[in-house]
Short mmCIF file of C-alpha atoms in Angstrom, two decimals:
data_model
loop_
_atom_site.label_atom_id
_atom_site.label_comp_id
_atom_site.label_asym_id
_atom_site.label_seq_id
_atom_site.Cartn_x
_atom_site.Cartn_y
_atom_site.Cartn_z
CA UNK A 173 -52.90 -38.12 -148.90
CA UNK A 174 -52.58 -35.09 -146.74
CA UNK A 175 -51.92 -31.81 -148.41
CA UNK A 176 -50.20 -30.54 -145.45
CA UNK A 177 -47.61 -32.36 -143.64
CA UNK A 178 -48.23 -31.21 -140.12
CA UNK A 179 -44.45 -32.23 -138.83
CA UNK A 180 -43.00 -30.35 -141.62
CA UNK A 181 -45.11 -27.23 -140.64
CA UNK A 182 -44.00 -27.70 -136.98
CA UNK A 183 -40.39 -27.74 -137.53
CA UNK A 184 -40.51 -24.89 -139.95
CA UNK A 185 -41.72 -22.58 -137.38
CA UNK A 186 -39.32 -23.68 -134.32
CA UNK A 187 -36.15 -22.01 -133.69
CA UNK A 188 -33.41 -24.00 -134.39
CA UNK A 189 -32.12 -24.09 -130.97
CA UNK A 190 -35.43 -25.98 -130.01
CA UNK A 191 -34.52 -28.77 -132.01
CA UNK A 192 -37.46 -31.07 -132.59
CA UNK A 193 -39.69 -29.61 -130.20
CA UNK A 194 -41.66 -32.14 -128.53
CA UNK A 195 -41.31 -34.69 -131.33
CA UNK A 196 -40.28 -37.93 -129.75
CA UNK A 197 -41.33 -36.95 -126.30
CA UNK A 198 -43.88 -38.66 -124.23
CA UNK A 199 -46.36 -35.98 -122.77
CA UNK A 200 -49.18 -36.65 -120.11
CA UNK A 201 -51.37 -33.71 -119.35
CA UNK A 202 -53.92 -33.29 -116.47
CA UNK A 203 -57.02 -31.01 -117.28
CA UNK A 204 -58.62 -29.58 -120.31
CA UNK A 205 -60.31 -26.90 -118.71
CA UNK A 206 -59.81 -23.04 -119.58
CA UNK A 207 -55.83 -23.62 -119.15
CA UNK A 208 -55.96 -27.17 -120.59
CA UNK A 209 -57.63 -26.44 -123.87
CA UNK A 210 -55.35 -23.74 -124.89
CA UNK A 211 -52.31 -25.79 -123.31
CA UNK A 212 -53.21 -28.96 -125.29
CA UNK A 213 -53.80 -27.19 -128.60
CA UNK A 214 -50.39 -25.44 -128.36
CA UNK A 215 -48.33 -28.60 -127.14
CA UNK A 216 -49.62 -30.24 -130.52
CA UNK A 217 -48.16 -27.26 -132.15
CA UNK A 218 -44.72 -27.90 -130.78
CA UNK A 219 -44.98 -31.47 -131.76
CA UNK A 220 -46.81 -33.32 -128.96
CA UNK A 221 -48.64 -36.43 -130.37
CA UNK A 222 -47.06 -36.64 -133.69
CA UNK A 223 -44.16 -39.28 -133.08
CA UNK A 224 -44.99 -40.43 -129.52
CA UNK A 225 -47.71 -40.44 -126.87
CA UNK A 226 -49.77 -37.42 -125.88
CA UNK A 227 -52.11 -38.41 -123.16
CA UNK A 228 -54.62 -36.07 -121.59
CA UNK A 229 -56.99 -37.00 -119.13
CA UNK A 230 -60.17 -34.73 -118.04
CA UNK A 231 -63.35 -36.43 -116.54
CA UNK A 232 -65.75 -33.32 -116.95
CA UNK A 233 -68.44 -32.38 -119.33
CA UNK A 234 -68.07 -29.31 -121.58
CA UNK A 235 -71.28 -27.08 -120.33
CA UNK A 236 -72.45 -23.84 -121.47
CA UNK A 237 -70.79 -22.19 -118.46
CA UNK A 238 -67.38 -23.06 -119.83
CA UNK A 239 -67.69 -21.65 -123.24
CA UNK A 240 -66.63 -17.79 -122.42
CA UNK A 241 -63.12 -18.81 -121.64
CA UNK A 242 -62.45 -22.10 -123.12
CA UNK A 243 -60.57 -23.47 -126.60
CA UNK A 244 -63.75 -25.40 -127.61
CA UNK A 245 -67.05 -23.89 -128.66
CA UNK A 246 -70.70 -24.26 -128.56
CA UNK A 247 -70.90 -27.41 -131.03
CA UNK A 248 -68.85 -29.47 -128.23
CA UNK A 249 -71.60 -28.55 -125.41
CA UNK A 250 -72.48 -32.19 -123.58
CA UNK A 251 -69.51 -34.09 -124.90
CA UNK A 252 -66.71 -34.91 -122.36
CA UNK A 253 -63.87 -32.34 -122.64
CA UNK A 254 -61.75 -35.20 -123.34
CA UNK A 255 -63.57 -36.65 -126.12
CA UNK A 256 -64.43 -33.04 -127.66
CA UNK A 257 -60.99 -32.11 -127.66
CA UNK A 258 -59.78 -35.24 -129.62
CA UNK A 259 -62.54 -34.50 -132.31
CA UNK A 260 -61.17 -30.78 -132.49
CA UNK A 261 -57.60 -31.76 -132.45
CA UNK A 262 -58.15 -34.26 -135.42
CA UNK A 263 -60.27 -31.91 -137.41
CA UNK A 264 -57.37 -29.14 -137.19
CA UNK A 265 -54.66 -31.20 -138.29
CA UNK A 266 -56.27 -33.40 -140.76
CA UNK A 267 -56.26 -36.45 -138.63
CA UNK A 268 -52.31 -36.46 -138.24
CA UNK A 269 -52.04 -36.69 -134.52
CA UNK A 270 -52.08 -40.55 -134.17
CA UNK A 271 -50.57 -40.54 -131.10
CA UNK A 272 -53.09 -38.61 -129.19
CA UNK A 273 -55.06 -40.34 -126.31
CA UNK A 274 -57.88 -38.61 -124.30
CA UNK A 275 -59.34 -40.14 -121.43
CA UNK A 276 -62.39 -39.67 -119.39
CA UNK A 277 -60.38 -40.06 -116.21
CA UNK A 278 -59.52 -38.48 -112.65
CA UNK A 279 -55.97 -37.96 -111.82
CA UNK A 280 -56.67 -40.02 -108.49
CA UNK A 281 -57.01 -42.88 -111.09
CA UNK A 282 -53.37 -42.94 -111.55
CA UNK A 283 -50.61 -43.87 -108.95
CA UNK A 284 -47.00 -43.74 -109.19
CA UNK A 285 -46.59 -47.31 -110.35
CA UNK A 286 -48.59 -46.23 -113.63
CA UNK A 287 -46.04 -43.77 -114.57
CA UNK A 288 -43.10 -46.58 -113.53
CA UNK A 289 -44.79 -48.79 -116.20
CA UNK A 290 -45.65 -45.93 -118.62
CA UNK A 291 -42.76 -43.61 -118.49
CA UNK A 292 -43.30 -40.12 -119.54
CA UNK A 293 -40.75 -37.03 -120.37
CA UNK A 294 -43.12 -34.61 -119.08
CA UNK A 295 -46.35 -34.08 -117.03
CA UNK A 296 -48.45 -31.07 -117.28
CA UNK A 297 -50.88 -30.03 -114.75
CA UNK A 298 -53.16 -27.64 -116.41
CA UNK A 299 -55.82 -27.92 -113.61
CA UNK A 300 -55.16 -24.92 -111.46
CA UNK A 301 -56.00 -26.87 -108.40
CA UNK A 302 -53.75 -26.98 -105.26
CA UNK A 303 -55.01 -30.53 -104.32
CA UNK A 304 -53.99 -31.73 -107.96
CA UNK A 305 -50.68 -30.06 -107.63
CA UNK A 306 -49.77 -31.81 -104.26
CA UNK A 307 -51.32 -35.15 -105.57
CA UNK A 308 -48.70 -34.98 -108.70
CA UNK A 309 -45.91 -33.89 -106.42
CA UNK A 310 -46.44 -36.78 -104.01
CA UNK A 311 -46.69 -39.12 -106.84
CA UNK A 312 -43.47 -37.95 -108.50
CA UNK A 313 -41.44 -37.94 -105.15
CA UNK A 314 -42.32 -41.65 -104.65
CA UNK A 315 -40.67 -42.65 -107.87
CA UNK A 316 -36.72 -43.31 -108.13
CA UNK A 317 -35.01 -40.10 -109.00
CA UNK A 318 -33.82 -41.51 -112.45
CA UNK A 319 -37.27 -42.47 -113.32
CA UNK A 320 -38.94 -39.12 -112.35
CA UNK A 321 -40.40 -37.10 -115.32
CA UNK A 322 -40.46 -33.28 -115.53
CA UNK A 323 -43.58 -31.62 -114.01
CA UNK A 324 -44.93 -28.34 -114.75
CA UNK A 325 -47.88 -26.79 -112.85
CA UNK A 326 -49.80 -23.89 -114.45
CA UNK A 327 -52.37 -21.74 -112.55
CA UNK A 328 -54.31 -18.59 -112.95
CA UNK A 329 -54.17 -16.27 -109.75
CA UNK A 330 -56.99 -14.16 -108.28
CA UNK A 331 -59.11 -12.85 -110.93
CA UNK A 332 -56.47 -13.18 -113.84
CA UNK A 333 -54.31 -10.36 -112.53
CA UNK A 334 -51.54 -12.97 -113.26
CA UNK A 335 -50.76 -16.40 -114.09
CA UNK A 336 -47.88 -18.47 -112.70
CA UNK A 337 -45.94 -21.72 -113.57
CA UNK A 338 -43.83 -24.05 -111.49
CA UNK A 339 -41.39 -26.42 -113.18
CA UNK A 340 -40.30 -29.40 -111.17
CA UNK A 341 -36.85 -30.88 -112.42
CA UNK A 342 -35.85 -34.07 -110.79
CA UNK A 343 -32.29 -33.48 -111.76
CA UNK A 344 -32.11 -30.25 -110.09
CA UNK A 345 -34.17 -31.28 -106.96
CA UNK A 346 -31.64 -33.86 -106.31
CA UNK A 347 -28.75 -31.25 -105.20
CA UNK A 348 -30.84 -28.27 -104.21
CA UNK A 349 -34.50 -29.16 -103.58
CA UNK A 350 -37.31 -27.25 -104.54
CA UNK A 351 -40.81 -28.72 -105.50
CA UNK A 352 -44.30 -27.18 -105.71
CA UNK A 353 -44.73 -27.55 -101.76
CA UNK A 354 -41.55 -25.41 -101.14
CA UNK A 355 -43.89 -22.46 -102.34
CA UNK A 356 -46.89 -23.14 -99.64
CA UNK A 357 -49.83 -25.75 -99.05
CA UNK A 358 -53.34 -26.42 -99.52
CA UNK A 359 -53.66 -25.80 -95.86
CA UNK A 360 -51.78 -22.46 -95.54
CA UNK A 361 -51.75 -21.07 -98.95
CA UNK A 362 -48.40 -19.70 -100.65
CA UNK A 363 -45.68 -18.38 -98.26
CA UNK A 364 -45.70 -14.63 -98.08
CA UNK A 365 -42.32 -14.31 -99.78
CA UNK A 366 -43.60 -16.33 -102.97
CA UNK A 367 -46.96 -14.30 -103.13
CA UNK A 368 -47.36 -12.68 -106.51
CA UNK A 369 -49.90 -10.12 -105.13
CA UNK A 370 -50.33 -9.40 -101.49
CA UNK A 371 -53.60 -8.52 -99.86
CA UNK A 372 -55.93 -9.55 -102.76
CA UNK A 373 -59.64 -9.65 -102.57
CA UNK A 374 -60.46 -12.29 -104.88
CA UNK A 375 -63.90 -11.86 -106.21
CA UNK A 376 -66.04 -14.83 -106.21
CA UNK A 377 -69.73 -15.49 -107.90
CA UNK A 378 -72.15 -18.03 -107.17
CA UNK A 379 -73.81 -20.25 -109.85
CA UNK A 380 -76.79 -22.81 -109.77
CA UNK A 381 -74.57 -25.44 -107.97
CA UNK A 382 -71.34 -23.95 -106.85
CA UNK A 383 -69.19 -20.79 -106.66
CA UNK A 384 -66.82 -19.83 -109.18
CA UNK A 385 -63.65 -17.58 -109.92
CA UNK A 386 -64.61 -14.97 -112.41
CA UNK A 387 -61.45 -14.19 -115.09
CA UNK A 388 -61.38 -13.37 -118.78
CA UNK A 389 -60.47 -15.76 -121.51
CA UNK A 390 -57.21 -14.32 -121.50
CA UNK A 391 -56.09 -15.88 -118.20
CA UNK A 392 -56.13 -19.31 -119.68
CA UNK A 393 -54.51 -17.95 -122.95
CA UNK A 394 -51.59 -16.21 -120.78
CA UNK A 395 -51.08 -19.51 -118.57
CA UNK A 396 -50.70 -21.72 -121.68
CA UNK A 397 -48.37 -19.40 -123.18
CA UNK A 398 -46.28 -19.20 -120.02
CA UNK A 399 -46.15 -23.01 -120.08
CA UNK A 400 -44.96 -23.35 -123.81
CA UNK A 401 -42.12 -20.86 -123.10
CA UNK A 402 -40.94 -22.88 -119.99
CA UNK A 403 -41.36 -25.98 -122.07
CA UNK A 404 -39.37 -24.51 -124.84
CA UNK A 405 -36.56 -23.14 -122.60
CA UNK A 406 -36.21 -26.71 -121.36
CA UNK A 407 -35.86 -28.07 -124.80
CA UNK A 408 -33.48 -25.26 -125.69
CA UNK A 409 -31.17 -25.45 -122.67
CA UNK A 410 -31.79 -28.60 -120.87
CA UNK A 411 -33.46 -26.92 -117.79
CA UNK A 412 -35.51 -24.00 -116.68
CA UNK A 413 -33.36 -21.48 -114.91
CA UNK A 414 -36.12 -19.89 -112.93
CA UNK A 415 -38.53 -22.37 -112.15
CA UNK A 416 -41.02 -20.53 -110.67
CA UNK A 417 -42.30 -17.75 -113.05
CA UNK A 418 -45.35 -14.94 -113.19
CA UNK A 419 -46.85 -12.99 -115.97
CA UNK A 420 -48.93 -9.91 -115.11
CA UNK A 421 -51.70 -8.83 -117.18
CA UNK A 422 -51.41 -5.26 -118.70
CA UNK A 423 -53.96 -3.65 -116.21
CA UNK A 424 -52.15 -4.52 -112.96
CA UNK A 425 -49.64 -1.86 -112.14
CA UNK A 426 -48.93 -2.46 -108.69
CA UNK A 427 -46.07 -4.38 -106.66
CA UNK A 428 -45.01 -7.39 -108.75
CA UNK A 429 -42.61 -10.25 -108.25
CA UNK A 430 -39.72 -11.43 -110.46
CA UNK A 431 -39.20 -14.98 -111.81
CA UNK A 432 -36.97 -16.78 -109.41
CA UNK A 433 -35.18 -20.09 -108.57
CA UNK A 434 -37.18 -21.93 -105.82
CA UNK A 435 -34.70 -24.02 -103.63
CA UNK A 436 -35.46 -26.35 -100.81
CA UNK A 437 -37.50 -24.90 -97.98
CA UNK A 438 -37.37 -26.04 -94.48
CA UNK A 439 -41.35 -26.43 -94.30
CA UNK A 440 -41.54 -28.43 -97.19
CA UNK A 441 -42.48 -32.16 -96.50
CA UNK A 442 -40.20 -33.35 -99.41
CA UNK A 443 -37.34 -31.04 -99.41
CA UNK A 444 -37.07 -29.68 -95.83
CA UNK A 445 -34.97 -32.59 -94.63
CA UNK A 446 -32.63 -31.68 -97.57
CA UNK A 447 -32.60 -27.93 -96.51
CA UNK A 448 -31.78 -28.90 -93.06
CA UNK A 449 -28.67 -30.79 -94.11
CA UNK A 450 -27.44 -27.82 -96.23
CA UNK A 451 -27.25 -25.14 -93.44
#
């Protein structure tokens, strides 16, 4: 018998307007890296995986290079991130996350038909990868409007000067447009009007086999916090008013952008036609 009931603890700490958090919601998360580890842990603490399916995919192995900014510690080095996170989560919750499914898969293993056959309420993209953002957006756009899940993208900008989130709500896109590719593309980057920091010289470092972008553990934690707040807004109000949000770290004191509502952009391959019809 469990001495602590996880569901009771979660409901106790959620504001009344959040109702039951993610209890009863199906969630699918892509990525268990520096953002994804903290995000998955936080999603459980607002109800994911207790009453309904919480699926997480990541085909990477946890290495010593990850430890400085990852939720998981040294004891998990050499294990797949998905396996390691499941062990961590079950240990933290006395094995009360019965609906948690972790898989050593890549998002390219999934197509829109998978989500038609296995519908979810929310997809969380915690990879910070523009290519994954575009793949998920294309996947969701292929689905009938009434079947599309909400889609949340999270990423760290530069060397952690700020973090950003984009919320794709199918209901809003139907009448006003607005998806991740209304911000820019992998080929051209963010449009000037949506850049959180202009003329940024991002620091790059080189490891044994690849280059990497240095940023502190706070980057992943800030992005996760932003994501949870956007999800709670959705649970509380049924929508996210400003679907493009930015949070700056305390050291950054230069020009900033405000949270904003992104609508259809003429250059977007999915929303451009809608924009053209509205003007």
